[in-house]
Tab-separated table of C-alpha atoms in Angstrom:
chain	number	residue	atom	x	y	z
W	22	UNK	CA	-37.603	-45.888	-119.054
W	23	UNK	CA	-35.394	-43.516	-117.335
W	24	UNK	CA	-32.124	-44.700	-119.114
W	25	UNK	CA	-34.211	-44.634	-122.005
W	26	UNK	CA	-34.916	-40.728	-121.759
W	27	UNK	CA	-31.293	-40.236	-120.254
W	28	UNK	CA	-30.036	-41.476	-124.022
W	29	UNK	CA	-32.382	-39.714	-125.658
W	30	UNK	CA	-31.985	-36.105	-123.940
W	31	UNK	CA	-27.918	-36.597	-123.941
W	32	UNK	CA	-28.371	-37.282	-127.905
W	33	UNK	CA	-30.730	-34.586	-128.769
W	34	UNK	CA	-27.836	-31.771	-126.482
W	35	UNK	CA	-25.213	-33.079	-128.091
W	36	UNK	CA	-26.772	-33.164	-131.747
W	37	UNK	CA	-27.758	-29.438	-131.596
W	38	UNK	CA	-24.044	-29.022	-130.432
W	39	UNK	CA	-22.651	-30.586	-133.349
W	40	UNK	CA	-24.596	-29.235	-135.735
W	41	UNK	CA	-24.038	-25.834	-134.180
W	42	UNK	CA	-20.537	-26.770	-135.134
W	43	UNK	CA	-21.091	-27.276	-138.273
W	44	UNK	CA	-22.821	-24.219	-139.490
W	45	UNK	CA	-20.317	-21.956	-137.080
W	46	UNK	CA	-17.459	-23.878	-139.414
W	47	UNK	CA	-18.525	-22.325	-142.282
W	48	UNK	CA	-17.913	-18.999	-140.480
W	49	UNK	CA	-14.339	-17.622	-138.971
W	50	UNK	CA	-15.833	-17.441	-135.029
W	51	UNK	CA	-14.965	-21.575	-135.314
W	52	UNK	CA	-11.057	-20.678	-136.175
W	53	UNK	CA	-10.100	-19.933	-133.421
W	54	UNK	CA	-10.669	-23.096	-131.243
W	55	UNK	CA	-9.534	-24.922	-133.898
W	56	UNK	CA	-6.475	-22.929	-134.153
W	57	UNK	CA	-5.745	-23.978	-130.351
W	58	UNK	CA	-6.836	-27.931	-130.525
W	59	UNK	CA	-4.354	-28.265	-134.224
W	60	UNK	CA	-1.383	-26.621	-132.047
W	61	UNK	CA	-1.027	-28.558	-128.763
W	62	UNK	CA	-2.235	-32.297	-131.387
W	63	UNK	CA	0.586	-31.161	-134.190
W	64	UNK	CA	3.603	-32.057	-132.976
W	65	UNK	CA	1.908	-35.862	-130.831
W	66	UNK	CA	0.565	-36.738	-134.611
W	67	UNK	CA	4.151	-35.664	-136.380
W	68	UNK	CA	6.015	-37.896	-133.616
W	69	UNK	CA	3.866	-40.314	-133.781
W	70	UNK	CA	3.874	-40.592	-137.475
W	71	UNK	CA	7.329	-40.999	-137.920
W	72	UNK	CA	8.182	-42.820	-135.192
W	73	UNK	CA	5.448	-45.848	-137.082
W	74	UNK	CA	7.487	-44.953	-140.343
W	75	UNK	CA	11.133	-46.146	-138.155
W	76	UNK	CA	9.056	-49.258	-136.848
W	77	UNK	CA	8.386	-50.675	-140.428
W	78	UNK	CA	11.658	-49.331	-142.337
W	79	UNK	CA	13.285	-51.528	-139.609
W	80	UNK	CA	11.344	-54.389	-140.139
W	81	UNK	CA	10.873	-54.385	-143.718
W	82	UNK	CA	14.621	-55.092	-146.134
W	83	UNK	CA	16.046	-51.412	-145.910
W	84	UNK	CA	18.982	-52.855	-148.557
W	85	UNK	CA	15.872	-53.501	-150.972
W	86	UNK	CA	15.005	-49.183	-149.795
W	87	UNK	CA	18.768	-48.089	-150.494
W	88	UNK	CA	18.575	-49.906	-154.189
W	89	UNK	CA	14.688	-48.095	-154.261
W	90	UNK	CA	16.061	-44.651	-153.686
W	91	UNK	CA	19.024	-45.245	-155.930
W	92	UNK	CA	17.177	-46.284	-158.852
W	93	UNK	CA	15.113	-43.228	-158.562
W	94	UNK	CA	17.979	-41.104	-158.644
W	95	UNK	CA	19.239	-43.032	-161.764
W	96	UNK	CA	15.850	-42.440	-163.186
W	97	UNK	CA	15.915	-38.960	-162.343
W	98	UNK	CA	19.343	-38.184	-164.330
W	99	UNK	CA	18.142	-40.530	-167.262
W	100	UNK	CA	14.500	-37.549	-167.395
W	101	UNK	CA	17.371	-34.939	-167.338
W	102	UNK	CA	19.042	-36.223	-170.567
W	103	UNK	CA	15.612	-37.212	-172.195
W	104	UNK	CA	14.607	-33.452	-171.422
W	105	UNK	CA	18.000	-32.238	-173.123
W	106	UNK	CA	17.842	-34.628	-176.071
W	107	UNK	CA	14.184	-33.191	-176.988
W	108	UNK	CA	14.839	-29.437	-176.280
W	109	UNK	CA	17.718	-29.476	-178.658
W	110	UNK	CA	15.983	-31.798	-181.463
W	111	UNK	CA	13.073	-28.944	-181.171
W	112	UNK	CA	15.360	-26.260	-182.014
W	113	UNK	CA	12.635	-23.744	-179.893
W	114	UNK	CA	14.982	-21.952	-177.946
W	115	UNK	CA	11.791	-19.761	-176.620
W	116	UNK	CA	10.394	-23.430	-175.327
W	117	UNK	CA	13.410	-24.760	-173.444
W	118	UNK	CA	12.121	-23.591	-169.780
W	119	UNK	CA	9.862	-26.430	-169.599
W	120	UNK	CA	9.992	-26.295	-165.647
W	121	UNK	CA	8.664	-22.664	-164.476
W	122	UNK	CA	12.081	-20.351	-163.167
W	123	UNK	CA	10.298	-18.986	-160.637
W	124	UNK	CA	9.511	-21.856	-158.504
W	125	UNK	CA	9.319	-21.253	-154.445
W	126	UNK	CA	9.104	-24.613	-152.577
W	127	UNK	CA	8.035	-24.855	-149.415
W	128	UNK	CA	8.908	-27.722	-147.670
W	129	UNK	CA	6.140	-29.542	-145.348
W	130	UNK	CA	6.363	-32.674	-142.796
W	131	UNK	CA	3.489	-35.043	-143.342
W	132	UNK	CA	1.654	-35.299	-140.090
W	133	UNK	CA	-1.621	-37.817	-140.846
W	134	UNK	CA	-1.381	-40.411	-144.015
W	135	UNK	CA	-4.232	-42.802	-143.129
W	136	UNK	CA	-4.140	-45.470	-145.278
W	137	UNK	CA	-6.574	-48.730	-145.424
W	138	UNK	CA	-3.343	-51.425	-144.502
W	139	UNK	CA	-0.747	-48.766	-142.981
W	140	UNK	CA	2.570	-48.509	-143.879
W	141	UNK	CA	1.318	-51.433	-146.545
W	142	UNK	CA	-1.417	-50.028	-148.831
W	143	UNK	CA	-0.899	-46.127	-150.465
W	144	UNK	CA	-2.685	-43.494	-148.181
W	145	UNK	CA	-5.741	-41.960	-149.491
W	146	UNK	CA	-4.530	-38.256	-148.868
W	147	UNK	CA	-1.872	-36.585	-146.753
W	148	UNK	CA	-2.435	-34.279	-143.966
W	149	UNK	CA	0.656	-31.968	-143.750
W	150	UNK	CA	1.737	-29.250	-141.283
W	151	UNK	CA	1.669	-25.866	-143.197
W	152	UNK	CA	-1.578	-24.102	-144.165
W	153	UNK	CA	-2.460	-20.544	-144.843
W	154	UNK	CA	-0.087	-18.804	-142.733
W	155	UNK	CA	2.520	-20.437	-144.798
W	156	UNK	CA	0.833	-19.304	-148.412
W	157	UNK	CA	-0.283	-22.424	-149.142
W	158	UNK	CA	-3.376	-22.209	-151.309
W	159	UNK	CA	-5.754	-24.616	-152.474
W	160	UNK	CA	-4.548	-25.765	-156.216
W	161	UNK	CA	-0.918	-25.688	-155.467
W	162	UNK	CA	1.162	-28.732	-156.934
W	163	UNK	CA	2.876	-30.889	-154.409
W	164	UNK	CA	6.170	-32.641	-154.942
W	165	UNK	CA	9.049	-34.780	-153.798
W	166	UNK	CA	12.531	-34.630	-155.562
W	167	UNK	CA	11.076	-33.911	-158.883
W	168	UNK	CA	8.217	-36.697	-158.314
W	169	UNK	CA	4.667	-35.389	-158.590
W	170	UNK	CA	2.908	-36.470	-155.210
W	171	UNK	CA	-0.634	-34.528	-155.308
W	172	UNK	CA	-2.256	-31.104	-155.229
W	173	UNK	CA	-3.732	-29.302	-152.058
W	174	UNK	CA	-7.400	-30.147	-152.017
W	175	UNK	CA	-8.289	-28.236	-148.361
W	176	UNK	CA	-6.379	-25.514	-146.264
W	177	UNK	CA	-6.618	-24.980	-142.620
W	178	UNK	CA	-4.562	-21.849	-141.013
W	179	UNK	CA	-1.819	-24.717	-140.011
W	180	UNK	CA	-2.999	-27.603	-141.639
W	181	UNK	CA	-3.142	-28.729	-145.369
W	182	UNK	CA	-4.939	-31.959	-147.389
W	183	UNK	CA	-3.171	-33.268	-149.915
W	184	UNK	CA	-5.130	-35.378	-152.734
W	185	UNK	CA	-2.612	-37.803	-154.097
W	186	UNK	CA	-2.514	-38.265	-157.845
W	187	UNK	CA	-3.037	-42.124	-157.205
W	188	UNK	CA	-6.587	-40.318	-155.973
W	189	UNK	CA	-9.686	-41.758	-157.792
W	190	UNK	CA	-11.037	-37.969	-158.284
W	191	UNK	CA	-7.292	-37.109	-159.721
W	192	UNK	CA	-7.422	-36.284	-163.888
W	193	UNK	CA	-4.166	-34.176	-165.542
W	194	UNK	CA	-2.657	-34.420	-168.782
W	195	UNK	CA	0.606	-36.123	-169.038
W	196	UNK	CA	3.455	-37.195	-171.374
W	197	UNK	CA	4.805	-40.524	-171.997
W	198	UNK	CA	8.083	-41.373	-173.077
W	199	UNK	CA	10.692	-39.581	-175.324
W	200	UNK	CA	8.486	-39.068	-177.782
W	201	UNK	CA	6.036	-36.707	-175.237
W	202	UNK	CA	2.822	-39.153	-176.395
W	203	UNK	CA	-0.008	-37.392	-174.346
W	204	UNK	CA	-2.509	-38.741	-172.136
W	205	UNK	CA	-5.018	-37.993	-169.079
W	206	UNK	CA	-4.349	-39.768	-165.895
W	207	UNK	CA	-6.944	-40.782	-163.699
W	208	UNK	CA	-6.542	-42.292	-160.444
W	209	UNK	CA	-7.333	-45.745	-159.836
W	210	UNK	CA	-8.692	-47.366	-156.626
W	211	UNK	CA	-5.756	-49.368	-155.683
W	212	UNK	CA	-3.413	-47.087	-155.576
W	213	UNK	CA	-2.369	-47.014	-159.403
W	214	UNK	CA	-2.512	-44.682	-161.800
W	215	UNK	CA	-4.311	-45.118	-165.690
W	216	UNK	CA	-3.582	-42.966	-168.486
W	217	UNK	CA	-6.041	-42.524	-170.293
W	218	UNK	CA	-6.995	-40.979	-173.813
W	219	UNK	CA	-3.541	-42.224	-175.663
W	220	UNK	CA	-4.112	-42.612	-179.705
W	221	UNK	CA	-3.926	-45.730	-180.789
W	222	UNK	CA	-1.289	-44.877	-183.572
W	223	UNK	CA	1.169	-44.291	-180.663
W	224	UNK	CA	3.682	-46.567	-179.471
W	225	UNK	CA	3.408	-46.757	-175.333
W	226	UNK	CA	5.761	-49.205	-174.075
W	227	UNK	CA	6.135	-51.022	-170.376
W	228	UNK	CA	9.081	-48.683	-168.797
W	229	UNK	CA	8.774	-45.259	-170.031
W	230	UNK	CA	7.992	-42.484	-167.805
W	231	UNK	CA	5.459	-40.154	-167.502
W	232	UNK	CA	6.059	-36.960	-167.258
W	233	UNK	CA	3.125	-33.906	-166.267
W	234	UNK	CA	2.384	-31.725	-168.923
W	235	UNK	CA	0.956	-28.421	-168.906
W	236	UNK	CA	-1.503	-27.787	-166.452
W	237	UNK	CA	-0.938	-25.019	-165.113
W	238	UNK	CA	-4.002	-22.810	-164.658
W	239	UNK	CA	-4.645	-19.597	-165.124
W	240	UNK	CA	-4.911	-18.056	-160.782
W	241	UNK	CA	-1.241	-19.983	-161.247
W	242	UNK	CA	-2.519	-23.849	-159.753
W	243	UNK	CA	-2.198	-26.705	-161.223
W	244	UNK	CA	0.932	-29.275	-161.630
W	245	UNK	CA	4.169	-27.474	-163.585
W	246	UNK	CA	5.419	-29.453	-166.236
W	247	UNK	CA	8.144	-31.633	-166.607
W	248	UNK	CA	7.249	-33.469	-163.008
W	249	UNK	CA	7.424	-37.290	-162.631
W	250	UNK	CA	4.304	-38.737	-162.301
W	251	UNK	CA	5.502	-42.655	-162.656
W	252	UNK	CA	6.473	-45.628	-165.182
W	253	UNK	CA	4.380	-47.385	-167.441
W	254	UNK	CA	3.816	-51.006	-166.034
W	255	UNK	CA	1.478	-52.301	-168.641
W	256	UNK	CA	-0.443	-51.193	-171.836
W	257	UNK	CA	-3.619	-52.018	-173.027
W	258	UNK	CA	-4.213	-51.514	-176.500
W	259	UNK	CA	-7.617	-53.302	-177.927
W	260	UNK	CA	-7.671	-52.529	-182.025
W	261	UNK	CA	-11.204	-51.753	-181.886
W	262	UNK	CA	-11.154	-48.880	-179.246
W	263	UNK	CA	-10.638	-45.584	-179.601
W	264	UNK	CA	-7.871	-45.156	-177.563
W	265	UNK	CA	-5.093	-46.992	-175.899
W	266	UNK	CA	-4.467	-47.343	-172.279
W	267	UNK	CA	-1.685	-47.451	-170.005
W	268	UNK	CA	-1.109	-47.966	-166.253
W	269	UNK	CA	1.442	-46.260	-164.066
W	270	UNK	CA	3.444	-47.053	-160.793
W	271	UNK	CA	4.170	-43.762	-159.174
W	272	UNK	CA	8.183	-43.908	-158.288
W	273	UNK	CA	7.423	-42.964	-154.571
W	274	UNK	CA	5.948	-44.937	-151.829
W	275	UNK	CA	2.961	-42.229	-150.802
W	276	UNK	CA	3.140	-44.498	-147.652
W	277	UNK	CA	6.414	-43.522	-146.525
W	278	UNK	CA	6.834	-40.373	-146.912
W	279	UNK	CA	7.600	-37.846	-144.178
W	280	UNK	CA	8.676	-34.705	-145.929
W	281	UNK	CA	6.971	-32.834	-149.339
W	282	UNK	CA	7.039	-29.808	-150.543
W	283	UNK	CA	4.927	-27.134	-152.094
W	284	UNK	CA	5.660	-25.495	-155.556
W	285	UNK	CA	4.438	-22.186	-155.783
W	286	UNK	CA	4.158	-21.667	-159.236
A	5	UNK	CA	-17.767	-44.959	-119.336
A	6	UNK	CA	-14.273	-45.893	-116.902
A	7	UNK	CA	-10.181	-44.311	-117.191
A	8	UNK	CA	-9.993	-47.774	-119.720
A	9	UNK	CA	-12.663	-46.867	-122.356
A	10	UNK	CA	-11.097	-43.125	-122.306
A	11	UNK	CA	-7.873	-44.530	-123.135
A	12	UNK	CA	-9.509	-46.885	-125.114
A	13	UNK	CA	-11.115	-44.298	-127.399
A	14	UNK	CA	-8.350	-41.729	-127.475
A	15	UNK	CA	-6.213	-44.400	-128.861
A	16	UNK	CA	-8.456	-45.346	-131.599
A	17	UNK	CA	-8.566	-41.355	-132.287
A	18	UNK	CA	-4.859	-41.443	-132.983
A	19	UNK	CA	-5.112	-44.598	-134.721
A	20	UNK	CA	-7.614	-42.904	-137.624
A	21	UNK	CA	-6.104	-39.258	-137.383
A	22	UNK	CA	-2.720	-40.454	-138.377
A	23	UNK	CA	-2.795	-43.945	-139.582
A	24	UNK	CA	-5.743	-45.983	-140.655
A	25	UNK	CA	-8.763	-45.411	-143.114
A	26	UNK	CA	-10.514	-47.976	-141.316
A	27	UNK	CA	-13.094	-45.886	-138.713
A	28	UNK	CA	-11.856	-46.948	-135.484
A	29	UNK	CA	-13.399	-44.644	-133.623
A	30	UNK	CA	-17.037	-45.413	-134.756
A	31	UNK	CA	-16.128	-49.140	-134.147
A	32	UNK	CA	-14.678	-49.025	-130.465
A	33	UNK	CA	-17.719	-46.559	-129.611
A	34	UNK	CA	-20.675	-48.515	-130.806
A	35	UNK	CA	-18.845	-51.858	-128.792
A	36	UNK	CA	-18.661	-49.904	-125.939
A	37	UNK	CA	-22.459	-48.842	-126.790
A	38	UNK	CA	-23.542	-52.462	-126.674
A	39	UNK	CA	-21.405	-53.664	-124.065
A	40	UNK	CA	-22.203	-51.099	-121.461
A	41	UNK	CA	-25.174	-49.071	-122.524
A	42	UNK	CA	-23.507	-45.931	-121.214
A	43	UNK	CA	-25.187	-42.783	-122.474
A	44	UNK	CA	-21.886	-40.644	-122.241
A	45	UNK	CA	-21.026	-42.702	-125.249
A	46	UNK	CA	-22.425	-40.146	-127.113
A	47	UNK	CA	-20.507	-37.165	-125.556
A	48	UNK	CA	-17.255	-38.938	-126.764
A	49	UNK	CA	-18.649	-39.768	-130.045
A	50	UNK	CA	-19.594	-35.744	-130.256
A	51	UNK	CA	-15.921	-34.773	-129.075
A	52	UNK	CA	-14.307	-37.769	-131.350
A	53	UNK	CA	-16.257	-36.312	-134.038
A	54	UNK	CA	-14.391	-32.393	-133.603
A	55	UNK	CA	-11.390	-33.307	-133.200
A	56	UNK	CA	-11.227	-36.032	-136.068
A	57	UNK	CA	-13.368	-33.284	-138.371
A	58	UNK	CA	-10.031	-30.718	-137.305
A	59	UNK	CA	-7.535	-33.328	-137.957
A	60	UNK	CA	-8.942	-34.060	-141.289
A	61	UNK	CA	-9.417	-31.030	-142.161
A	62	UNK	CA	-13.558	-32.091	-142.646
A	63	UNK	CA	-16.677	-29.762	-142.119
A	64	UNK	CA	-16.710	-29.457	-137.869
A	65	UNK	CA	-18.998	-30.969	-136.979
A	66	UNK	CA	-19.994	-33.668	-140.208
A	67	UNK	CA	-18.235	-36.647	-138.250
A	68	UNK	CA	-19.767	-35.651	-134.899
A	69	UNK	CA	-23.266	-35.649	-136.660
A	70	UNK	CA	-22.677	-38.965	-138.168
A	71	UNK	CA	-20.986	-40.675	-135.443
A	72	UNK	CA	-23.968	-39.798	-132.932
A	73	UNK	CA	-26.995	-40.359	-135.778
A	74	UNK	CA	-25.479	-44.019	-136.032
A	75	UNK	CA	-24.899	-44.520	-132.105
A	76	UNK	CA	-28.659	-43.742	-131.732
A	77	UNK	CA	-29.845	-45.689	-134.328
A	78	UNK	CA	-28.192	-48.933	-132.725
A	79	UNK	CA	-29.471	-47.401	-129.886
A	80	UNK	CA	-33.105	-47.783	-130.814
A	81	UNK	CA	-32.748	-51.158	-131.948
A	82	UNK	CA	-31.452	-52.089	-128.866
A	83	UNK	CA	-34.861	-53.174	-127.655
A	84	UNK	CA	-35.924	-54.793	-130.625
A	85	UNK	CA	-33.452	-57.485	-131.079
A	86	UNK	CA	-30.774	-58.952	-129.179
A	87	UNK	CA	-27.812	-56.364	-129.134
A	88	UNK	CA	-25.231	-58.337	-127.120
A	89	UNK	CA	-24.173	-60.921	-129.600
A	90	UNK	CA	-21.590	-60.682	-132.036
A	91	UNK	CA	-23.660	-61.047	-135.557
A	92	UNK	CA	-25.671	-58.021	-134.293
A	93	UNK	CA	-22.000	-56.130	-133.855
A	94	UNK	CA	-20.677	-57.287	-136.791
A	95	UNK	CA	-23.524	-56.644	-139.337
A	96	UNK	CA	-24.331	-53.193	-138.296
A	97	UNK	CA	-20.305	-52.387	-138.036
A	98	UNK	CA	-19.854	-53.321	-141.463
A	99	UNK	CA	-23.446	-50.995	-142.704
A	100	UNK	CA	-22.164	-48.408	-140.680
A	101	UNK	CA	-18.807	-48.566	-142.436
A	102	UNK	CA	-20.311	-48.353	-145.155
A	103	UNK	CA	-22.124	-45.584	-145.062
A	104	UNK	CA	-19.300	-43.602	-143.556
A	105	UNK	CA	-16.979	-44.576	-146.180
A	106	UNK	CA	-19.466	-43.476	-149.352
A	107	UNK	CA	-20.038	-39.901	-147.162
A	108	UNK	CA	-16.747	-39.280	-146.791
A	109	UNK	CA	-15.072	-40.759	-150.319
A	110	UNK	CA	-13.111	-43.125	-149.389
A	111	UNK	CA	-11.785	-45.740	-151.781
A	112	UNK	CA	-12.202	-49.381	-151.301
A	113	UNK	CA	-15.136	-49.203	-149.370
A	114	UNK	CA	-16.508	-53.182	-149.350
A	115	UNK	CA	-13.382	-54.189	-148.622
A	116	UNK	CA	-12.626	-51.627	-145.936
A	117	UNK	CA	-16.736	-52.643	-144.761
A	118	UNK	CA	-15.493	-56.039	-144.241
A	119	UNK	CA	-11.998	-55.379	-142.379
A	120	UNK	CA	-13.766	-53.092	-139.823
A	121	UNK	CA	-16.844	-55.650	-139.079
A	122	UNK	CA	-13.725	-58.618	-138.125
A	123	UNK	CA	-12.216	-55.956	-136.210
A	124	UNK	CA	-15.311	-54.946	-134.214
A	125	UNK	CA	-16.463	-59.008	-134.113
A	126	UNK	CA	-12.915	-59.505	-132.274
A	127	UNK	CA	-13.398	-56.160	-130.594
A	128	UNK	CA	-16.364	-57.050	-128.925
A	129	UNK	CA	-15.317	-60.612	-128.147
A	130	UNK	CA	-12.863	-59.414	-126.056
A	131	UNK	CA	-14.375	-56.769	-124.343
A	132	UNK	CA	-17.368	-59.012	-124.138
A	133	UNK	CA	-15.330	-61.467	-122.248
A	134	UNK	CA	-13.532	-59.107	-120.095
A	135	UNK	CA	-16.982	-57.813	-118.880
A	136	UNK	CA	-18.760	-60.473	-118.276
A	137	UNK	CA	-15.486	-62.038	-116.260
A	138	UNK	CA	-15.690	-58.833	-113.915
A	139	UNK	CA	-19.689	-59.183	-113.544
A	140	UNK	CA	-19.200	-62.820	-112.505
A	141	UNK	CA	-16.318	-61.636	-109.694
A	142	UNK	CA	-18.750	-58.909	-108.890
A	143	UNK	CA	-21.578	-62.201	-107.697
């Protein structure tokens, strides 16, 4: 009986604790402890991070990595040319900036990543380690090489959260192909992406990228266009729908990344 | 709660700040619930809770709430049934998963339901064994 009323007072202390937590986090007096506990555990959870990342890039083929990285790059140059090819065909001269000038990156190390099978399955969003005293706002796009990775979805004063595009909550218009065929992506569960809304009149096929298109908002959020956002691995087109769809492989592995960076639009 | 279970626990705190969807911490604090009955389980689960909420950049305080509301409700149904056996740990794992998975919007959740009730089954087996090895010494 004792033991009993032992569990019961400990759980009823620490309840009202918590809870006073909870409303005090919705105020600034809960900052500053926070601020304290994210400093001294920042640096452990980088280290810790990419010292799992070395474990499995050793185990797994790194050969199979190098030929990864290098066919990115190759795809990279080939969105370069396609870009060209279609600004000059347009003749818009006023048009041709289709990436904003006045980009600032900000580059971040990814500090958390969980993941259901890590270093296997794609994480379900990235905690990185910048926040509001580095200018990073909620909204902002975030990238790698000229890959689209996610948006910030949550800003501490040292910590972001990043909501990956792969992200079942995740919806942006896009462009497929050399022919710029548009489409909303929304994020499927296994790490996937589907683009949706494609007329059925266009012609998707497997391989062609995808490119973001303009979603920039107007407070300045939002992905910049021109960003990679993956390849088309297959395309369902059923005669009676209204639209076609298409799923996409994002070109980076959200797993294994250790570095991103933040464009300020 | 012994120098092992704190270990124990801070490792599964790494474990689900940096790595793993899968709620480790919820899962090596309700075994060590069963197993020893200890009501400081529910001070860790409060500080697991902060820190995880900071990490995660959550509500404070949300996974602390959560965490505890669960511990007690296996607590009360302690009495009620047999607690020590491995179908008990395993079913209420995987409900509890659940639950925390649809709160927080995770993806996958049956599947993740079912990976964290084998890993608290084989949790709890070992534990389980290691106890009861060191309460046999003891007589």
């Amino acid at each position: 009986m004792k033991k009993k009323d032992n569990f019961l007072s400990v759980f009823i202390v620490f309840l009202i604790l918590a809870l006073i937590f909870y409303l005090l986090s919705k105020t600034s007096i809960s900052k500053m402890p926070s601020f304290i506990l994210t400093s001294v555990f920042i640096s452990i959870q980088s280290a810790s991070r990419n010292a799992s990342i070395k474990i499995f890039s050793m185990t797994f083929d790194s050969a199979k990595e190098d030929l990864k990285e290098e066919n990115a790059g190759l795809i990279k140059k080939n969105l370069e040319l396609q870009k060209i090819t279609r600004q000059n065909k347009s003749l818009m001269d006023q048009f041709e900036t289709t990436n904003p000038k006045s980009q600032n990156l900000i580059s971040a190390e990814v500090v958390g990543a969980p993941s259901f099978m890590p270093g296997i399955s794609n994480p379900e969003f990235l905690i990185i380690n910048q926040g509001k005293e580095a200018k990073i706002a909620v909204g902002d796009a975030v990238v790698y090489k000229n890959n689209l990775i996610g948006k910030v979805s949550k800003v501490s004063n040292q910590l972001s959260r990043i909501s990956l595009i792969s992200n079942i909550e995740s919806s942006f218009t896009v462009r497929i192909g050399e022919s710029g065929i548009l489409g909303i992506v929304k994020g499927l569960s296994n790490g996937n992406i589907l683009v949706d809304n494609i007329l059925l009149s266009e012609d998707v096929k497997v391989g062609d990228l995808v490119i973001s298109g303009e979603n920039v908002e107007e407070d300045r959020s939002g992905f910049a266009p021109g960003l990679v956002a993956g390849k088309v691995v297959s395309v369902e087109k059923v005669p009676s729908a209204l639209f076609q769809k298409a799923e996409i492989k994002p070109l980076v592995d959200f797993s294994k990344l250790t570095m991103v960076f933040i464009l300020k639009n | 709660m012994n120098l092992k279970d704190i270990a124990l626990i801070l490792f599964a705190f790494f474990i689900q700040a940096v790595f793993s969807s899968l709620p480790f911490g919820l899962i090596v604090l309700f075994v060590l619930l069963v197993i020893k009955k200890d009501p400081y389980i529910f001070v860790a689960a409060f500080i697991f809770g902060i820190l995880l909420d900071i990490f995660l950049l959550r509500i404070i305080g949300s996974t602390a709430v959560f965490y505890m509301a669960f511990l007690f409700f296996v607590n009360l149904y302690e009495k009620k049934i047999e607690s020590e056996n491995v179908f008990f740990v395993v079913v209420f794992t995987f409900l509890g998963s659940l639950l925390y998975f649809s709160l927080f919007n995770f993806q996958l959740i049956i599947v993740q339901s079912i990976f964290s009730a084998i890993f608290a089954g084989v949790l709890f087996k070992l534990l389980n064994q290691k106890t009861k090895k060191r309460r046999g010494y003891l007589r």
